[in-house]
Short mmCIF file of C-alpha atoms in Angstrom, two decimals:
data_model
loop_
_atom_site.label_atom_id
_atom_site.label_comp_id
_atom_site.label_asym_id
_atom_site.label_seq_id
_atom_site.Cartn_x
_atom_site.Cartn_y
_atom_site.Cartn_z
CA UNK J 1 28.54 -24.05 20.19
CA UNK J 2 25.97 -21.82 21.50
CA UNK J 3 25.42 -17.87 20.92
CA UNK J 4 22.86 -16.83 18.15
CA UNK J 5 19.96 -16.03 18.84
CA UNK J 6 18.44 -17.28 15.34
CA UNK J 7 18.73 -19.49 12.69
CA UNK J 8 22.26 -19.87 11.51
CA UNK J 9 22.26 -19.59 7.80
CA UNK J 10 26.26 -20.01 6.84
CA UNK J 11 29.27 -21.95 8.33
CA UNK J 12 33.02 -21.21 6.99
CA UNK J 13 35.81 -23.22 8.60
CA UNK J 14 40.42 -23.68 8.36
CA UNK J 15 42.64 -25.08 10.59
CA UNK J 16 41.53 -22.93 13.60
CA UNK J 17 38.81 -20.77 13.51
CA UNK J 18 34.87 -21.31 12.30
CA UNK J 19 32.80 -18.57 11.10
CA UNK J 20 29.34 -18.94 11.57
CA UNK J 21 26.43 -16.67 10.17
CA UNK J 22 23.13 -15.89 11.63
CA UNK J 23 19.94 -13.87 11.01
CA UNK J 24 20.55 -12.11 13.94
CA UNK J 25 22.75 -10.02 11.68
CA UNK J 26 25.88 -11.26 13.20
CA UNK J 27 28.62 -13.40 12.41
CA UNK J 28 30.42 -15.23 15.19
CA UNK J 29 34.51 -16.33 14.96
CA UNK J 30 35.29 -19.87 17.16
CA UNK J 31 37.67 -21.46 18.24
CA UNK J 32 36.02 -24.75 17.49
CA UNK J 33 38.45 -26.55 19.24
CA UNK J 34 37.84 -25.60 23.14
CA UNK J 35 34.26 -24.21 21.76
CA UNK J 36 35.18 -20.21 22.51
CA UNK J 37 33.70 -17.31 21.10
CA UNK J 38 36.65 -15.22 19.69
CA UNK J 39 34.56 -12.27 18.29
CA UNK J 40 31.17 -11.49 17.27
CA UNK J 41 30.56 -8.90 14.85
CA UNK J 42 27.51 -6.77 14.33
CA UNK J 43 27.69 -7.31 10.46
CA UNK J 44 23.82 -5.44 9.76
CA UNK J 45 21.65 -3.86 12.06
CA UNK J 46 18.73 -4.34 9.64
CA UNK J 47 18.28 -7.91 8.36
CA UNK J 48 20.07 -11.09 8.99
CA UNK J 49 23.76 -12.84 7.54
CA UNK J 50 22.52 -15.33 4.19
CA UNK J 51 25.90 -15.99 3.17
CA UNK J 52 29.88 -15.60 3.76
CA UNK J 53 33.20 -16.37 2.82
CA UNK J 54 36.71 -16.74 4.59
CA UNK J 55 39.81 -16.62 2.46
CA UNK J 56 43.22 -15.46 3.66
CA UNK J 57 42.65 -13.45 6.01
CA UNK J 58 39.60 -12.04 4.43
CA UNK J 59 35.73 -12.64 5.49
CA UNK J 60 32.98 -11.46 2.81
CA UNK J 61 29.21 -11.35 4.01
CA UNK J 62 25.64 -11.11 2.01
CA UNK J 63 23.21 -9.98 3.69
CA UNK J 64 19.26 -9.93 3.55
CA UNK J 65 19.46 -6.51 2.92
CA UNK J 66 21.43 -6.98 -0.28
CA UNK J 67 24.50 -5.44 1.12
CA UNK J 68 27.44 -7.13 1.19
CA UNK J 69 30.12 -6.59 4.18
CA UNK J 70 34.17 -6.84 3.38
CA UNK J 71 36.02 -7.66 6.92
CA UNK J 72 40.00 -7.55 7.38
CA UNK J 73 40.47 -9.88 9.58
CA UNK J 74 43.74 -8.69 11.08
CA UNK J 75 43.06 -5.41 11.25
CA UNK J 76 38.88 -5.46 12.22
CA UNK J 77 38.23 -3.04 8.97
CA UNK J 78 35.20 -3.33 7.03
CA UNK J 79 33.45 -1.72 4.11
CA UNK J 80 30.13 -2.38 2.43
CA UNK J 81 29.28 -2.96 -1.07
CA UNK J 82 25.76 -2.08 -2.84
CA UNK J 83 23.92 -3.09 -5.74
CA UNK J 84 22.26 -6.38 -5.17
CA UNK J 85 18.54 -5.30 -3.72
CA UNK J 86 17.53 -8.33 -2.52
CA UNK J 87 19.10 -11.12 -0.45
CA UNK J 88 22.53 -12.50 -1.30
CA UNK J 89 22.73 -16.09 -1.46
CA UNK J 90 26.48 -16.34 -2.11
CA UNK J 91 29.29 -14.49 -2.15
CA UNK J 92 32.92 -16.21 -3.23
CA UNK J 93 36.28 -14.83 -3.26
CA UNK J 94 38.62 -15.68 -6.65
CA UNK J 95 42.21 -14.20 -6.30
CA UNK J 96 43.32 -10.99 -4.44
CA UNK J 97 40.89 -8.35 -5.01
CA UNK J 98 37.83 -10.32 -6.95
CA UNK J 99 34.56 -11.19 -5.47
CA UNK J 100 31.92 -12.61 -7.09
CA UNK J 101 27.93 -12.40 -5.33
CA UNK J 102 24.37 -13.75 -6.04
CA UNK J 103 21.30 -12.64 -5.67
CA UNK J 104 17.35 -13.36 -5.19
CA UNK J 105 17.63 -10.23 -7.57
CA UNK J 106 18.50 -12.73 -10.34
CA UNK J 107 21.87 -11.04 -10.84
CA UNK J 108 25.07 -12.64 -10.46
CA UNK J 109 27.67 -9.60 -9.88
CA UNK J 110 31.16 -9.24 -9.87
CA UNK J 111 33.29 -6.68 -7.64
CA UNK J 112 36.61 -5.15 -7.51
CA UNK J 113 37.34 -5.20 -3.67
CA UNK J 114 40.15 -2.67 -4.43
CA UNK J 115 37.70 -0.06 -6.06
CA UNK J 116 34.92 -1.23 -3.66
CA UNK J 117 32.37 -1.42 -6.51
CA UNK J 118 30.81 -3.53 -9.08
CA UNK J 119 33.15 -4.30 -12.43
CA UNK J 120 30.43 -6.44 -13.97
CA UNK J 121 26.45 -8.08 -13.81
CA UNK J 122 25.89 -10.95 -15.19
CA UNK J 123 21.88 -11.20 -16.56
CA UNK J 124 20.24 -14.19 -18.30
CA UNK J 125 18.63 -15.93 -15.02
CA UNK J 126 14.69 -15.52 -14.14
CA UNK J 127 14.46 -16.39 -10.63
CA UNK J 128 16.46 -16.22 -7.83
CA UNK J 129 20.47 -17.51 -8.07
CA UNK J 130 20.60 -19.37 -5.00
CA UNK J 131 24.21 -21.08 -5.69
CA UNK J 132 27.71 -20.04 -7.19
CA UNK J 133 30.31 -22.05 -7.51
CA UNK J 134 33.76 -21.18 -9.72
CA UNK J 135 36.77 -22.61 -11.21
CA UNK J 136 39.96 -21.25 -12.36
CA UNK J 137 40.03 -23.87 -14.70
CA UNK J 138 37.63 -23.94 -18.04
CA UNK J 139 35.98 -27.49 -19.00
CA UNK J 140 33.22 -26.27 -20.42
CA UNK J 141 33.12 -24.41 -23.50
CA UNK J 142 34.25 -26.90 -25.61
CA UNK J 143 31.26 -29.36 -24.30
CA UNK J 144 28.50 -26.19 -24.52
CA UNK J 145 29.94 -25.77 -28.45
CA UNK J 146 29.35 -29.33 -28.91
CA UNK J 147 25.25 -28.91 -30.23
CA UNK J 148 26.86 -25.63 -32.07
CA UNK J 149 27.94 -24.61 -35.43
CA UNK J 150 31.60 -26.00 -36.60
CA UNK J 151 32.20 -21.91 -36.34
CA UNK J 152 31.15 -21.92 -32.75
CA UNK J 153 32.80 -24.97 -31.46
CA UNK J 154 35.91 -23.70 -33.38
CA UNK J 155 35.73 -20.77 -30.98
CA UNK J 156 35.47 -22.89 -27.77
CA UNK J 157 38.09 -25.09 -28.73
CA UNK J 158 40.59 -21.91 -28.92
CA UNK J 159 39.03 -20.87 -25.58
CA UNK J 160 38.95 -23.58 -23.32
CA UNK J 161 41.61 -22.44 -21.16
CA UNK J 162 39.03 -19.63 -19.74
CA UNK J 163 37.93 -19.22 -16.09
CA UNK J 164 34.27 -19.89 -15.16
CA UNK J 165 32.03 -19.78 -12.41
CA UNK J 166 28.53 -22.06 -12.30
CA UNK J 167 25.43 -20.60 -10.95
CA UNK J 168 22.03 -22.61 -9.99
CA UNK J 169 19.51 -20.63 -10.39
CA UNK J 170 14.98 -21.06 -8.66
CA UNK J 171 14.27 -20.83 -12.79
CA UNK J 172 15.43 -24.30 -12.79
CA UNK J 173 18.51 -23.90 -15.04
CA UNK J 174 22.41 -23.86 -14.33
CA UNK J 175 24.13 -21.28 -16.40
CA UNK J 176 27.91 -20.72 -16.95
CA UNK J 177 29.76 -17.60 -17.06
CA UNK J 178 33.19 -16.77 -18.43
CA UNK J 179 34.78 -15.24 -15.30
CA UNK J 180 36.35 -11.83 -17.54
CA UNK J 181 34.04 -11.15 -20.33
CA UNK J 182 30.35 -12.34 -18.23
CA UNK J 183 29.08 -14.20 -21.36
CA UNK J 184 27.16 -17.01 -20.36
CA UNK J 185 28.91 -19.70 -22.19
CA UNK J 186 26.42 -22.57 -22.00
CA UNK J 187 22.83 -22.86 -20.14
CA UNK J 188 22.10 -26.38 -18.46
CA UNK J 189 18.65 -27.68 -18.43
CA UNK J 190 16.94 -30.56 -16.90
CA UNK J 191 15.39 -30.31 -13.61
CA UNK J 192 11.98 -29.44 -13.86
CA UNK J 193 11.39 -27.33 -10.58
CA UNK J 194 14.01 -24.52 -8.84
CA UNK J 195 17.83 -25.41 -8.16
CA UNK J 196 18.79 -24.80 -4.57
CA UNK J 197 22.29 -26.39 -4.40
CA UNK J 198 24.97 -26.89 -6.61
CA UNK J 199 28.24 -28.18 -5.90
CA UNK J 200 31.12 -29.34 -9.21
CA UNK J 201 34.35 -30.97 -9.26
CA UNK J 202 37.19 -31.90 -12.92
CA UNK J 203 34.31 -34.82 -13.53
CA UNK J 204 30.69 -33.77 -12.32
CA UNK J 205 28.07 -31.25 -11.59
CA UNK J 206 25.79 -32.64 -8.46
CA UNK J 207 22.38 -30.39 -8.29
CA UNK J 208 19.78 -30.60 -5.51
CA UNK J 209 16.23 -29.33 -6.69
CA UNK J 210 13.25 -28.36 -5.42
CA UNK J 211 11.40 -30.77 -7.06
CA UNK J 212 13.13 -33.94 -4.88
CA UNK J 213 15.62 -34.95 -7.69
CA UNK J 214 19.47 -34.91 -7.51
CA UNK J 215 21.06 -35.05 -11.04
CA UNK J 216 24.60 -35.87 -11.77
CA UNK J 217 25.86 -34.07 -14.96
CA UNK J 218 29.30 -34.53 -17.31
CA UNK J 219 31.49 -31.15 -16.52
CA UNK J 220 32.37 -31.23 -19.83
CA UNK J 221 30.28 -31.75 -21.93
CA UNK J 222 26.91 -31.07 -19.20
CA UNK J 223 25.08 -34.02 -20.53
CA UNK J 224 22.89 -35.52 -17.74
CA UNK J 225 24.19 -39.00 -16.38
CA UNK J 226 22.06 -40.04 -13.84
CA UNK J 227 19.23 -38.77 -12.41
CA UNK J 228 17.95 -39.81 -8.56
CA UNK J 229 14.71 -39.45 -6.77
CA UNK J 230 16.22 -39.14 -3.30
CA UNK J 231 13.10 -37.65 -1.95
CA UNK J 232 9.44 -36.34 -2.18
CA UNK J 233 10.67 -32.93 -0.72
CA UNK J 234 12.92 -30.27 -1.91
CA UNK J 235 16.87 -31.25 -1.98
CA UNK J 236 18.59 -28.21 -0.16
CA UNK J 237 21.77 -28.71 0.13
CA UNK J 238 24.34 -31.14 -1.98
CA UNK J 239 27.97 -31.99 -1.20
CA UNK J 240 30.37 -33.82 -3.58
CA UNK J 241 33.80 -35.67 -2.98
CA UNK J 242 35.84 -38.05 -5.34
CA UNK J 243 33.66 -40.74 -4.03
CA UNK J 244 30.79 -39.38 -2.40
CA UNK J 245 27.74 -37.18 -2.91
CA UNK J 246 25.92 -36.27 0.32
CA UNK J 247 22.14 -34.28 -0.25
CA UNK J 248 20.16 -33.12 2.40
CA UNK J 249 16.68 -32.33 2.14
CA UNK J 250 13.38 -29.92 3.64
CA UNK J 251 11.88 -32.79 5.44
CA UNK J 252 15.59 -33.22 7.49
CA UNK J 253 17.35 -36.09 6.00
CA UNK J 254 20.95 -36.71 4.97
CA UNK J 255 21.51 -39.11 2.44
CA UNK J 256 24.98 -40.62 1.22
CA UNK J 257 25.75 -42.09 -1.97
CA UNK J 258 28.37 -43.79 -3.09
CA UNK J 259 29.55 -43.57 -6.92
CA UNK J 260 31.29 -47.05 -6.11
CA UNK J 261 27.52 -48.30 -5.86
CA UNK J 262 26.84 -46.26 -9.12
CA UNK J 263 24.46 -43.81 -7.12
CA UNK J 264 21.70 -46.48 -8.34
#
């Protein structure tokens, strides 16, 4: 599929359309199936398309402006949202009117689509969040309690049942957030050089890091498992399944492991 006229930064896909993102500020809908062009949209006129999400009907987009552009599908309406003031790295839709955002501002915000503004920041990183994943499930707080005081782990053990959302983070940590309150419930630390990618399923956290290492982590209780050197140059991008992990890195590569081979 051909189009943009620069680097495409973020790819959304269902059953019949693909949404692609570009720095030339606009995001393209495909027919990926007979390779069309449905629409483009001219999402900024300053600064380029770093991140977007497609859910039911809806399409969110961060831009390199910080802005952040709401699309109705069905009906071509959009509004923008402010607050982030430098790029946005991810943006992810949880339930009907909820979006949550990242930043290179080191903020991780949360917006009521309804209201059109922000309902919450969430502070604690130092560098740039460059990943956000979420859950509507908790299986966390009970592991993050576990180094804690008998009060404390009391506490998570009531709690457990709490939303969350993970966040890797350039100051080389993962954090994670309770999804209501925006306490950061537990802060992961390992890698010795930025996160870029992050990706977590019921069992495992997978990071990529900019120091050439991809660790595997407990979801519960966010001890480290493994750790593997899959390369001398930063890991940008990770992908998990039930059996799979799949990292690429800056030099090009994509690498596959397997869990059945124990990711030796």
């Amino acid at each position: 599929l051909t189009g943009h006229t620069m680097p495409v930064r973020a790819l959304e896909f269902d059953d019949c359309k693909l949404f692609s993102g570009s720095l030339d500020g606009t995001v393209k809908i495909w027919n990926y199936r007979n390779g069309t062009c449905i629409r483009t949209l001219r999402v900024f006129d300053s600064g380029g398309v770093i991140s977007l999400h497609h859910q039911k009907g809806t399409l969110v987009v961060g831009g390199e402006n910080g802005t952040i552009r709401v699309y109705n599908i069905a009906k071509m309406t959009s509004f923008t949202l402010t607050g982030h003031t430098d790029w946005v790295n991810a943006v992810r839709l949880y339930g009907e009117n909820t979006l949550f955002s990242c930043s290179d501002d080191m903020l991780v915000k949360r917006w009521d689509l309804e209201k059109r503004q922000c309902v919450k920041t969430f502070t604690g990183h130092t560098h740039h969040v460059q990943s956000l994943q979420l859950s509507c499930r908790a299986l966390t707080v009970a592991g993050a309690a576990s180094s804690q005081s008998p009060l404390v782990a009391k506490r998570a053990e009531s709690e457990n049942t709490r939303p969350y959302i993970i966040t890797g983070s350039l100051d080389s940590t993962m954090r994670v957030w309770d999804i209501e309150t925006g306490e950061c419930l537990s802060t992961i630390f390992g890698h010795v050089e930025g996160i870029w990618s992050m990706a977590f399923d019921a069992m495992r956290i997978v990071s990529g890091s900019n120091d050439g290492t991809m660790k595997v982590w407990d979801t519960i209780t966010h001890a480290c498992l493994f750790t593997v050197q899959t390369s001398p140059v930063a890991i940008n991008s990770v992908a998990l399944s039930d059996t799979r992990i799949v990292v690429g890195d800056n030099d090009g590569n994509v690498r596959v492991y397997d869990f059945r081979d124990k990711v030796a």
